[in-house]
XYZ file of C-alpha atoms in Angstrom:
657
model
C 0.100 0.157 0.037
C 2.025 3.776 -0.849
C 1.856 6.183 1.666
C 1.434 9.330 1.403
C 4.317 12.186 1.817
C 4.460 13.385 5.796
C 6.104 15.605 7.513
C 8.880 13.829 9.013
C 9.585 12.201 5.133
C 12.600 15.132 5.590
C 14.391 12.179 7.340
C 13.098 9.615 4.033
C 14.619 12.431 2.032
C 17.946 12.838 -0.145
C 19.801 16.413 -1.170
C 21.709 16.469 -3.923
C 24.007 20.122 -4.983
C 26.682 21.109 -6.577
C 27.138 18.969 -9.902
C 30.703 18.707 -10.804
C 31.978 17.519 -13.865
C 35.569 15.898 -15.542
C 37.107 17.541 -18.322
C 37.125 14.451 -20.738
C 32.794 14.000 -19.274
C 33.016 10.663 -18.189
C 32.424 11.491 -14.400
C 29.959 13.243 -12.087
C 30.887 14.651 -8.357
C 28.379 15.757 -6.601
C 26.826 16.521 -3.343
C 24.062 14.080 -1.303
C 22.972 15.879 1.989
C 21.095 13.594 4.334
C 18.945 14.874 7.897
C 20.001 12.497 10.724
C 17.043 11.765 13.256
C 19.083 10.840 15.878
C 21.458 13.425 15.749
C 19.693 16.424 14.485
C 21.417 17.535 12.187
C 22.815 17.061 8.316
C 25.712 15.104 6.893
C 26.870 15.065 3.662
C 29.351 13.101 1.613
C 30.642 13.363 -2.267
C 29.415 10.616 -4.382
C 30.515 9.841 -7.917
C 28.678 9.069 -11.210
C 30.360 7.213 -14.356
C 28.324 9.101 -17.238
C 27.622 5.931 -19.653
C 27.193 3.740 -16.943
C 24.955 6.038 -15.047
C 26.828 3.787 -11.657
C 26.667 6.204 -8.858
C 29.106 5.602 -5.770
C 29.792 7.255 -2.549
C 33.156 8.752 -4.055
C 34.009 9.720 0.194
C 33.203 8.378 3.131
C 29.386 8.890 5.038
C 30.140 10.117 8.391
C 29.849 12.939 10.576
C 30.738 15.552 8.621
C 29.620 17.941 5.675
C 31.003 17.471 2.863
C 30.692 20.123 0.774
C 32.287 22.461 -3.048
C 33.217 19.435 -5.466
C 36.077 21.698 -7.670
C 37.526 19.361 -9.830
C 41.308 20.337 -10.981
C 41.903 21.465 -14.522
C 43.932 18.277 -15.381
C 40.916 15.626 -14.101
C 43.450 14.067 -12.015
C 42.032 15.113 -8.540
C 39.544 16.979 -6.542
C 39.685 19.699 -3.813
C 36.429 19.849 -1.570
C 35.941 20.823 2.431
C 35.240 19.415 4.727
C 33.104 20.519 8.301
C 33.815 18.265 10.984
C 32.344 19.495 14.931
C 32.063 22.741 13.508
C 35.354 23.183 11.657
C 36.340 23.407 7.926
C 38.889 21.802 6.588
C 40.497 21.795 2.555
C 41.086 18.820 1.438
C 42.155 16.677 -1.333
C 41.381 13.387 -3.168
C 43.192 11.381 -6.108
C 40.397 11.164 -9.003
C 41.162 7.187 -9.227
C 40.088 7.135 -5.110
C 42.003 6.795 -1.940
C 41.744 8.933 1.245
C 41.768 12.245 1.042
C 44.325 14.558 2.803
C 44.547 17.660 3.981
C 46.095 20.518 1.894
C 47.274 23.041 4.289
C 46.262 24.528 8.143
C 44.133 26.705 7.881
C 43.901 29.164 10.115
C 39.609 29.973 12.091
C 37.863 31.069 9.663
C 35.314 30.427 6.728
C 35.986 29.655 3.193
C 33.190 31.178 0.601
C 34.773 29.888 -2.784
C 37.596 28.069 -3.998
C 38.133 27.500 -7.280
C 41.227 25.910 -9.531
C 43.179 28.380 -12.327
C 42.613 27.061 -16.071
C 46.208 25.454 -16.144
C 45.083 23.715 -13.357
C 48.743 24.542 -11.576
C 47.087 26.774 -8.405
C 43.897 27.198 -5.841
C 42.335 30.497 -5.191
C 40.390 30.449 -1.797
C 38.001 32.839 -0.599
C 38.164 32.876 2.996
C 36.949 34.985 6.023
C 39.479 34.870 8.693
C 37.830 34.682 12.344
C 39.493 38.044 14.008
C 42.518 37.499 16.694
C 40.058 39.408 18.941
C 37.653 35.872 19.606
C 38.310 33.751 21.711
C 37.900 30.058 22.029
C 38.587 27.655 23.784
C 39.455 23.880 22.298
C 38.828 24.733 19.258
C 34.939 26.236 19.963
C 33.800 29.715 19.359
C 33.728 31.422 22.604
C 31.450 34.810 22.673
C 33.907 37.670 24.169
C 32.960 40.122 26.534
C 31.209 42.642 24.580
C 31.075 43.627 20.863
C 32.056 47.316 19.445
C 30.085 48.369 16.679
C 30.585 51.357 14.690
C 28.892 50.200 10.450
C 25.621 49.387 10.486
C 25.918 45.683 8.409
C 27.990 43.869 11.565
C 26.066 40.591 11.435
C 23.834 37.987 9.268
C 21.526 35.526 9.121
C 22.234 32.747 9.530
C 26.017 33.682 9.832
C 25.385 35.211 13.111
C 27.906 38.645 14.232
C 30.471 39.356 11.628
C 33.519 38.527 14.067
C 35.993 38.021 10.979
C 37.554 39.502 8.367
C 36.797 41.171 5.540
C 36.766 37.440 2.764
C 40.334 37.996 0.982
C 41.459 35.383 -1.840
C 44.250 33.249 -1.084
C 46.449 31.492 -3.338
C 47.958 27.733 -2.890
C 49.850 25.407 -5.129
C 46.765 22.483 -6.071
C 49.116 20.325 -4.977
C 48.667 21.799 -1.029
C 51.026 24.619 0.579
C 51.101 27.560 2.613
C 48.777 30.185 1.705
C 49.682 33.239 0.141
C 47.483 36.454 0.869
C 46.826 38.092 -2.257
C 44.196 41.122 -1.709
C 44.086 43.303 1.838
C 39.870 44.666 0.938
C 38.855 47.532 3.382
C 35.469 44.975 2.795
C 34.705 41.789 2.019
C 35.212 40.287 -1.701
C 32.049 38.920 -2.667
C 32.865 36.359 -5.962
C 35.953 36.114 -8.438
C 37.086 34.480 -11.020
C 40.643 33.159 -12.985
C 41.947 34.466 -16.321
C 41.553 31.324 -18.826
C 45.566 32.721 -18.894
C 45.769 31.620 -15.141
C 47.215 34.909 -14.554
C 45.320 37.512 -13.815
C 42.224 37.117 -11.181
C 38.762 39.440 -11.173
C 37.518 39.977 -8.361
C 33.650 42.158 -7.163
C 33.838 44.060 -3.781
C 32.446 47.653 -2.536
C 34.899 50.387 -2.496
C 34.226 52.877 -0.667
C 34.636 54.997 2.697
C 30.868 53.870 3.526
C 29.871 50.390 2.129
C 27.462 49.864 4.581
C 25.879 52.628 2.752
C 26.119 51.303 -0.483
C 26.219 47.562 -0.626
C 24.526 47.568 -4.201
C 27.408 49.705 -6.007
C 29.858 46.546 -6.529
C 32.972 47.353 -8.355
C 35.349 45.023 -10.046
C 39.230 44.538 -9.685
C 41.684 42.765 -12.071
C 44.594 41.218 -9.726
C 47.685 40.341 -11.421
C 48.717 36.907 -9.525
C 52.458 37.166 -9.908
C 53.157 40.808 -8.302
C 50.029 41.596 -7.383
C 49.178 44.759 -9.358
C 45.624 45.790 -9.474
C 43.619 48.112 -11.357
C 39.909 49.249 -11.521
C 38.111 48.846 -14.107
C 35.221 51.057 -15.083
C 31.538 50.783 -14.586
C 28.295 52.905 -13.797
C 27.938 51.839 -9.881
C 25.684 49.248 -9.404
C 25.502 44.840 -8.283
C 27.452 42.178 -9.967
C 26.267 39.111 -9.249
C 29.329 36.167 -11.842
C 32.384 36.920 -13.511
C 33.591 35.366 -16.218
C 37.005 35.258 -18.757
C 36.365 35.076 -22.215
C 38.573 32.137 -23.416
C 41.044 35.339 -25.308
C 40.583 36.701 -21.901
C 40.059 40.269 -24.065
C 36.506 40.375 -22.589
C 35.117 39.831 -19.623
C 31.285 38.903 -18.639
C 30.149 39.673 -15.121
C 25.317 40.014 -14.930
C 24.304 43.205 -12.320
C 22.731 45.927 -12.869
C 23.299 49.989 -13.132
C 20.485 51.276 -10.661
C 21.773 50.649 -7.227
C 19.676 50.811 -4.174
C 16.548 50.178 -5.248
C 14.428 48.284 -4.351
C 16.362 45.148 -4.200
C 14.851 42.270 -7.261
C 12.716 44.709 -8.560
C 15.820 45.050 -11.830
C 16.759 42.733 -13.396
C 20.620 40.875 -13.248
C 21.354 41.571 -16.942
C 23.660 39.967 -18.315
C 27.114 42.265 -19.903
C 30.183 42.519 -21.663
C 33.099 44.747 -20.808
C 36.159 44.554 -23.244
C 39.256 44.535 -21.219
C 40.621 47.488 -24.068
C 38.376 49.816 -24.643
C 36.021 49.426 -21.372
C 33.395 49.266 -23.362
C 29.693 47.886 -21.867
C 27.121 46.124 -23.789
C 24.328 44.841 -22.139
C 23.515 41.142 -23.451
C 20.513 39.689 -22.008
C 18.176 42.897 -21.991
C 15.837 41.982 -25.395
C 14.956 39.189 -22.672
C 13.574 41.171 -19.600
C 13.963 38.035 -16.988
C 16.717 38.252 -14.627
C 20.172 36.338 -14.999
C 19.636 35.106 -10.779
C 18.134 31.721 -10.037
C 15.126 33.147 -7.719
C 13.248 29.734 -7.561
C 12.273 29.291 -3.883
C 11.468 25.426 -2.544
C 12.598 23.283 0.831
C 13.663 21.102 -0.764
C 14.757 22.619 -3.947
C 18.357 24.785 -2.446
C 17.515 29.398 -3.755
C 19.565 31.680 -4.397
C 22.074 29.593 -5.530
C 25.425 31.630 -7.231
C 25.462 30.818 -10.759
C 28.499 30.519 -12.810
C 28.383 30.054 -16.934
C 29.589 28.243 -18.878
C 31.917 29.689 -21.563
C 33.193 28.055 -25.167
C 35.033 29.736 -28.522
C 31.251 30.139 -29.467
C 28.683 30.512 -26.475
C 28.039 31.627 -23.126
C 25.248 29.238 -21.784
C 23.814 30.976 -18.354
C 20.239 30.483 -16.941
C 17.412 32.484 -16.348
C 14.199 32.982 -13.380
C 11.394 33.099 -15.942
C 7.965 32.054 -14.707
C 8.647 29.603 -11.986
C 10.731 27.952 -14.075
C 14.879 28.714 -14.399
C 16.124 27.781 -18.886
C 19.444 27.716 -19.297
C 20.428 29.798 -22.364
C 22.879 30.165 -24.855
C 24.852 33.202 -25.712
C 26.386 33.154 -29.520
C 29.237 35.151 -28.705
C 29.635 36.693 -32.613
C 26.324 37.645 -32.878
C 24.674 38.028 -29.866
C 21.486 36.238 -30.808
C 20.027 33.973 -27.936
C 18.509 30.839 -27.534
C 17.431 28.439 -25.218
C 18.978 25.602 -24.612
C 17.186 24.045 -22.112
C 13.428 25.305 -21.675
C 11.885 22.725 -19.620
C 9.429 23.178 -17.358
C 11.890 22.828 -15.081
C 14.223 24.433 -13.054
C 18.480 24.673 -13.265
C 19.711 25.158 -10.317
C 23.434 24.763 -10.713
C 25.554 22.993 -13.055
C 28.601 23.048 -14.946
C 30.690 21.502 -17.875
C 33.583 19.460 -19.750
C 36.454 21.216 -21.350
C 34.370 21.005 -24.513
C 31.305 22.227 -23.465
C 29.718 18.677 -24.854
C 28.257 17.476 -21.652
C 26.299 19.697 -19.114
C 26.284 18.099 -15.562
C 23.163 19.913 -13.877
C 21.330 20.292 -10.592
C 17.535 19.770 -11.961
C 14.107 20.685 -10.036
C 11.052 19.238 -11.744
C 6.973 18.596 -10.127
C 7.307 15.406 -10.739
C 9.802 14.253 -8.036
C 12.660 15.500 -5.627
C 16.190 17.020 -7.393
C 18.219 14.781 -9.154
C 21.090 15.019 -10.988
C 21.452 15.239 -15.164
C 23.661 15.531 -17.817
C 23.246 17.269 -20.747
C 25.025 16.075 -24.137
C 25.549 18.822 -26.532
C 25.940 17.395 -30.420
C 24.100 17.524 -33.418
C 20.967 16.654 -31.184
C 20.690 17.351 -27.428
C 19.538 14.920 -25.211
C 18.726 15.144 -21.239
C 20.229 11.791 -19.234
C 19.740 11.777 -15.206
C 22.283 10.165 -13.422
C 21.041 10.717 -10.298
C 18.351 8.502 -8.538
C 18.796 9.114 -5.577
C 14.939 9.109 -4.383
C 13.541 6.289 -6.151
C 12.575 3.888 -3.441
C 11.293 7.181 -1.414
C 9.130 7.692 -4.628
C 8.808 4.003 -5.194
C 6.130 3.832 -2.041
C 4.331 7.405 -2.271
C 1.031 8.558 -3.907
C 1.066 12.480 -4.778
C -0.454 14.323 -7.443
C 2.137 17.146 -9.721
C 0.824 20.425 -9.150
C -2.082 21.864 -12.049
C -0.320 25.573 -13.723
C -2.931 27.946 -13.924
C -3.698 31.894 -15.489
C -5.526 34.105 -13.384
C -6.564 37.037 -14.660
C -6.576 39.992 -12.129
C -7.799 42.919 -13.631
C -5.466 43.539 -16.358
C -2.648 41.371 -15.573
C -2.373 37.167 -15.389
C -1.128 35.880 -12.144
C 0.708 32.567 -12.362
C -0.260 30.116 -9.816
C 0.309 26.735 -9.297
C -2.855 23.839 -7.779
C -1.892 21.193 -5.247
C -4.409 18.702 -5.281
C -5.340 15.518 -2.202
C -3.262 12.525 -3.747
C -5.985 10.799 -3.370
C -8.150 13.703 -4.858
C -11.699 13.265 -5.996
C -13.605 15.324 -8.158
C -17.219 14.900 -6.002
C -15.816 15.966 -2.662
C -15.309 19.434 -1.581
C -11.725 20.306 0.004
C -10.591 23.103 2.763
C -8.189 25.901 0.424
C -4.438 27.265 1.821
C -3.629 29.991 0.108
C 0.616 29.829 -0.041
C 2.666 33.077 0.230
C 5.917 33.196 -1.181
C 8.808 35.330 0.594
C 11.111 37.917 -1.208
C 9.579 39.815 -2.255
C 10.884 39.238 -5.513
C 11.266 35.919 -5.753
C 9.318 33.358 -7.773
C 7.392 29.896 -6.267
C 8.147 26.645 -9.721
C 8.525 23.754 -10.863
C 9.840 22.235 -8.036
C 8.827 19.259 -5.475
C 7.914 21.369 -3.017
C 7.646 19.446 0.420
C 5.749 21.235 2.597
C 2.739 21.650 -0.063
C 2.864 17.755 -0.396
C 2.276 17.491 3.427
C -0.825 19.872 3.836
C -2.011 18.426 0.431
C -1.108 14.967 1.923
C -3.912 15.856 4.350
C -6.963 16.903 2.886
C -5.873 20.135 1.434
C -5.965 22.019 -2.008
C -3.025 24.186 -1.844
C -2.528 27.452 -4.078
C 0.609 29.314 -4.264
C 1.118 31.726 -6.682
C 3.265 34.861 -7.942
C 1.595 37.911 -7.570
C 3.307 40.842 -8.836
C 6.222 41.871 -6.901
C 7.873 38.504 -8.010
C 9.817 37.601 -10.283
C 10.306 36.657 -13.459
C 8.061 37.951 -15.294
C 10.504 41.442 -16.071
C 10.721 44.113 -14.408
C 7.662 46.124 -14.329
C 6.046 43.174 -12.828
C 8.557 42.419 -9.845
C 8.437 46.222 -9.253
C 4.910 46.878 -9.618
C 4.645 46.757 -5.201
C 7.834 49.079 -4.578
C 6.360 51.530 -2.252
C 3.344 49.506 -1.565
C 3.850 46.185 -0.408
C 0.582 45.400 -0.056
C -0.904 46.533 -3.201
C -0.951 45.013 -5.723
C 0.159 42.030 -4.403
C -3.319 41.208 -2.279
C -5.778 41.837 -5.014
C -3.530 39.610 -7.271
C -3.621 36.869 -4.064
C -7.328 36.944 -3.751
C -8.067 36.384 -7.605
C -6.305 33.873 -7.504
C -8.765 32.837 -4.095
C -11.472 33.386 -6.161
C -11.160 31.453 -8.742
C -10.637 28.452 -6.743
C -13.131 29.531 -4.758
C -15.606 28.712 -7.885
C -14.629 25.142 -8.585
C -16.720 22.985 -7.191
C -14.609 21.161 -5.272
C -13.355 23.684 -3.187
C -16.007 24.889 -0.063
C -15.277 29.062 0.110
C -16.131 28.522 3.750
C -12.819 27.044 4.876
C -10.155 29.101 3.476
C -6.356 28.753 5.020
C -4.022 30.989 4.680
C 0.278 31.035 5.256
C 3.320 32.494 4.049
C 6.627 33.334 4.952
C 8.971 36.625 5.444
C 7.856 38.218 2.797
C 4.994 35.838 2.804
C 4.213 36.342 6.884
C 4.004 40.569 5.747
C 1.450 39.519 3.401
C 0.262 36.613 5.994
C -0.376 40.101 7.983
C -1.417 41.714 5.889
C -4.211 39.872 4.154
C -5.841 39.395 7.945
C -6.228 43.556 8.231
C -8.037 43.064 4.991
C -10.673 40.677 4.742
C -12.125 38.086 6.722
C -12.691 35.307 4.408
C -9.789 32.932 5.755
C -10.996 30.639 8.445
C -7.439 30.896 9.889
C -4.144 31.883 9.209
C -0.198 31.022 10.789
C 2.093 33.827 10.088
C 5.558 32.693 9.683
C 9.448 34.865 10.205
C 6.832 37.821 9.656
C 7.538 41.693 9.106
C 4.409 43.903 11.086
C 6.334 47.113 11.508
C 8.491 48.459 9.211
C 9.116 51.220 11.227
C 11.156 48.829 13.200
C 12.557 46.768 10.978
C 14.057 49.103 9.252
C 16.413 49.686 12.980
C 16.107 45.809 14.788
C 16.548 43.728 10.890
C 20.016 43.384 9.822
C 18.890 44.778 6.794
C 16.591 46.245 7.679
C 17.648 50.317 6.592
C 17.891 48.581 2.703
C 13.861 49.135 2.968
C 15.097 53.010 2.214
C 14.892 52.057 -1.004
C 11.353 50.451 -1.349
C 9.720 53.412 0.510
C 12.412 55.864 -0.711
C 12.980 57.477 2.958
C 13.536 56.525 6.092
C 10.613 56.010 8.903
C 11.172 59.391 10.501
C 11.292 61.170 7.046
C 8.058 59.864 5.653
C 6.527 58.020 8.544
C 3.259 58.424 7.711
C 4.008 56.053 3.792
C 5.376 53.257 6.713
C 2.803 53.490 9.038
C 0.586 53.217 5.341
C 1.655 49.787 4.884
C 2.705 48.041 8.419
C -0.052 45.706 9.462
C 0.295 46.353 12.844
C -1.470 50.314 12.117
C -4.717 48.409 10.917
C -4.546 46.041 14.675
C -7.521 46.711 15.359
C -9.068 44.791 12.454
C -7.600 41.630 12.733
C -10.091 38.574 13.901
C -8.720 35.702 12.481
C -7.438 32.882 14.617
C -4.277 33.985 14.398
C -1.059 31.731 14.860
C 3.008 32.872 14.530
C 5.387 31.589 14.094
C 9.212 32.708 14.679
C 12.179 31.936 15.202
C 14.201 33.362 17.805
C 17.542 34.142 16.274
C 15.909 35.767 13.262
C 18.307 38.584 12.205
C 16.077 39.257 8.811
C 12.700 40.067 11.029
C 13.494 39.681 14.282
C 10.766 37.753 16.725
C 10.463 41.721 18.180
C 7.718 41.855 14.499
C 5.908 38.770 15.839
C 5.718 40.254 18.990
C 4.449 43.284 18.123
C 1.494 42.379 16.784
C 1.246 39.130 19.318
C 0.632 40.454 22.481
C -1.680 43.338 21.473
C -4.232 40.984 20.394
C -3.661 38.626 23.220
C -4.413 41.649 25.543
C -7.740 42.195 22.946
C -8.702 38.483 23.534
C -7.907 37.457 20.267
C -7.614 34.398 19.078
C -4.391 33.702 18.365
C -0.810 31.915 19.236
C 3.504 32.147 19.700
C 5.565 29.506 18.839
C 8.979 30.251 19.543
C 11.048 28.706 17.831
C 15.019 28.215 19.472
C 18.500 28.747 18.115
C 16.219 28.943 14.471
C 17.189 30.965 11.684
C 14.946 33.234 9.009
C 15.669 29.943 6.805
C 14.265 27.502 9.341
C 11.495 25.728 6.770
C 15.129 25.161 4.212
C 17.842 23.699 6.143
C 16.629 24.869 9.803
C 17.442 21.499 12.351
C 14.931 18.215 10.723
C 12.972 17.633 13.915
C 12.049 21.760 14.319
C 11.135 21.675 10.607
C 8.974 18.699 11.424
C 7.309 20.333 14.488
C 6.747 23.538 12.008
C 4.455 21.668 10.191
C 2.813 19.852 12.373
C 1.846 23.295 14.176
C 0.690 25.018 11.139
C -1.853 21.546 10.128
C -2.965 21.292 13.657
C -3.379 24.648 13.670
C -5.894 24.983 10.669
C -6.945 21.794 12.033
C -8.339 22.922 15.302
C -10.314 26.205 13.022
C -11.497 23.246 10.686
């Protein structure tokens, strides 16, 4: 007898990521992660797939560690990776022919953020943030200092905590191991870097400003000569930068970004650009698509906000975009500058790497039909997409679930994309309660992923609707920009249009409507219950209730200036107008708050500012606090807490049936 998806299936699922293909295209190394029910954490190892036979074997041993960031040397003979054991990272190397891994160098205390081999395979560059000498340790465990003296705006980050590290710098070492050589001395973090094709230069980005916290989106690009450490700054308009990639002849540097800094986050597209390194001319190459090149599809099995690393050949550059719930792979012809889709979907290309001739592309692919797996795209006279990993097949064999329906709903003059998850035993002659699930961001998108949360709700007899209202990414700049300065609208109208359309279906019980969402989705849940009483119950998660206090208490709260075109003291009426707290007396819907105590993005006080007054007024409310957890609880939090969160939502809705 088949089972349905349960909250604790988090322990039965396997999470794949970061596929790296060998130069010959005959093997793929990827990260396999699983939740450990006894230790209440996650462990990962590296797997190796033989592409011709699809045989998948353990490349590094499973154990009580996290093996991450596999990087294959261009010579194809060995691989470097990061192992985190007991919270301490080490940089290791292992032969591609097997055997035990060895430590490449003795690292100081700190965090490895990225690493890349030079194209000639002789050197390995690290982006490394060294822990400050003033931070005390006891038996290799970081202790809290006596105090922290803070003078910057950006001094902590959700999911990371306080910045106890120095600015991230580039270090280089011999590929075979040895001492690290510090290559840069930037005042602010280096965010990303890339080797030139001749291995002589490293391009990197950082914020080169006297007050970088106020100019985080004004990133500059620098060129570092590896032999003599000479640095030159490229001339470009101010704006954020994503990936960096040199052309094969090193005459052009490709990057994604835009030149509209300090505007609403995500409202402008991160376009693909080319800088001619001789003339300095900058050309926008993807503008006609009107889509961002950032990976902004949300999921709880599929990782979000994965940095992209384009593939480049003599003739083309391959990159992804976020569009209409998908992340297709596109090709830019470097000569004609024409664009065409290489892998359209509907599905999500999460990350990818290419063989030396770029005829084999290893892809981390998300789809409706199954949890994420590793695939190989073969590019020849014909294209062939071949599945390589089967990590969740045994789980799926015993599982009954439905594939979401994709619909378009008219909201005034705008088409809104929505996904409808039906119960696995759906019977059109029966009626079902409806859950509206609202995404965060706000400028992200729901899409073509296997979503554990949605399946869990559907398995308990709910129809689940999740949509991309205006303010989402994936539908063009104007669509994403529609909520700037007015977060509640027109997103509210779009969400209600989705509910209205589904409530007209014969199998939906219009008297049993529920709403939930997290982050901006929590903000919108708060907003919804101040605007309507149509929902029987609501669950607001890691939410925002007061935009004015959020400015000062969030790790990036001052970024609201770009949204509302002023500070809370300059435009108090605008912050109040769009804060759900302003309309608290209208809230009569039973409301449960789920919030993480270590959430630095949407701090706990945002839940408390609504909960305490509502409880004082005698309203039907409940506050659930998850200790030791950050804003990303639903996606990467401690597994037992992820399970409990889903159970609590279902319990709350069930108690208000």
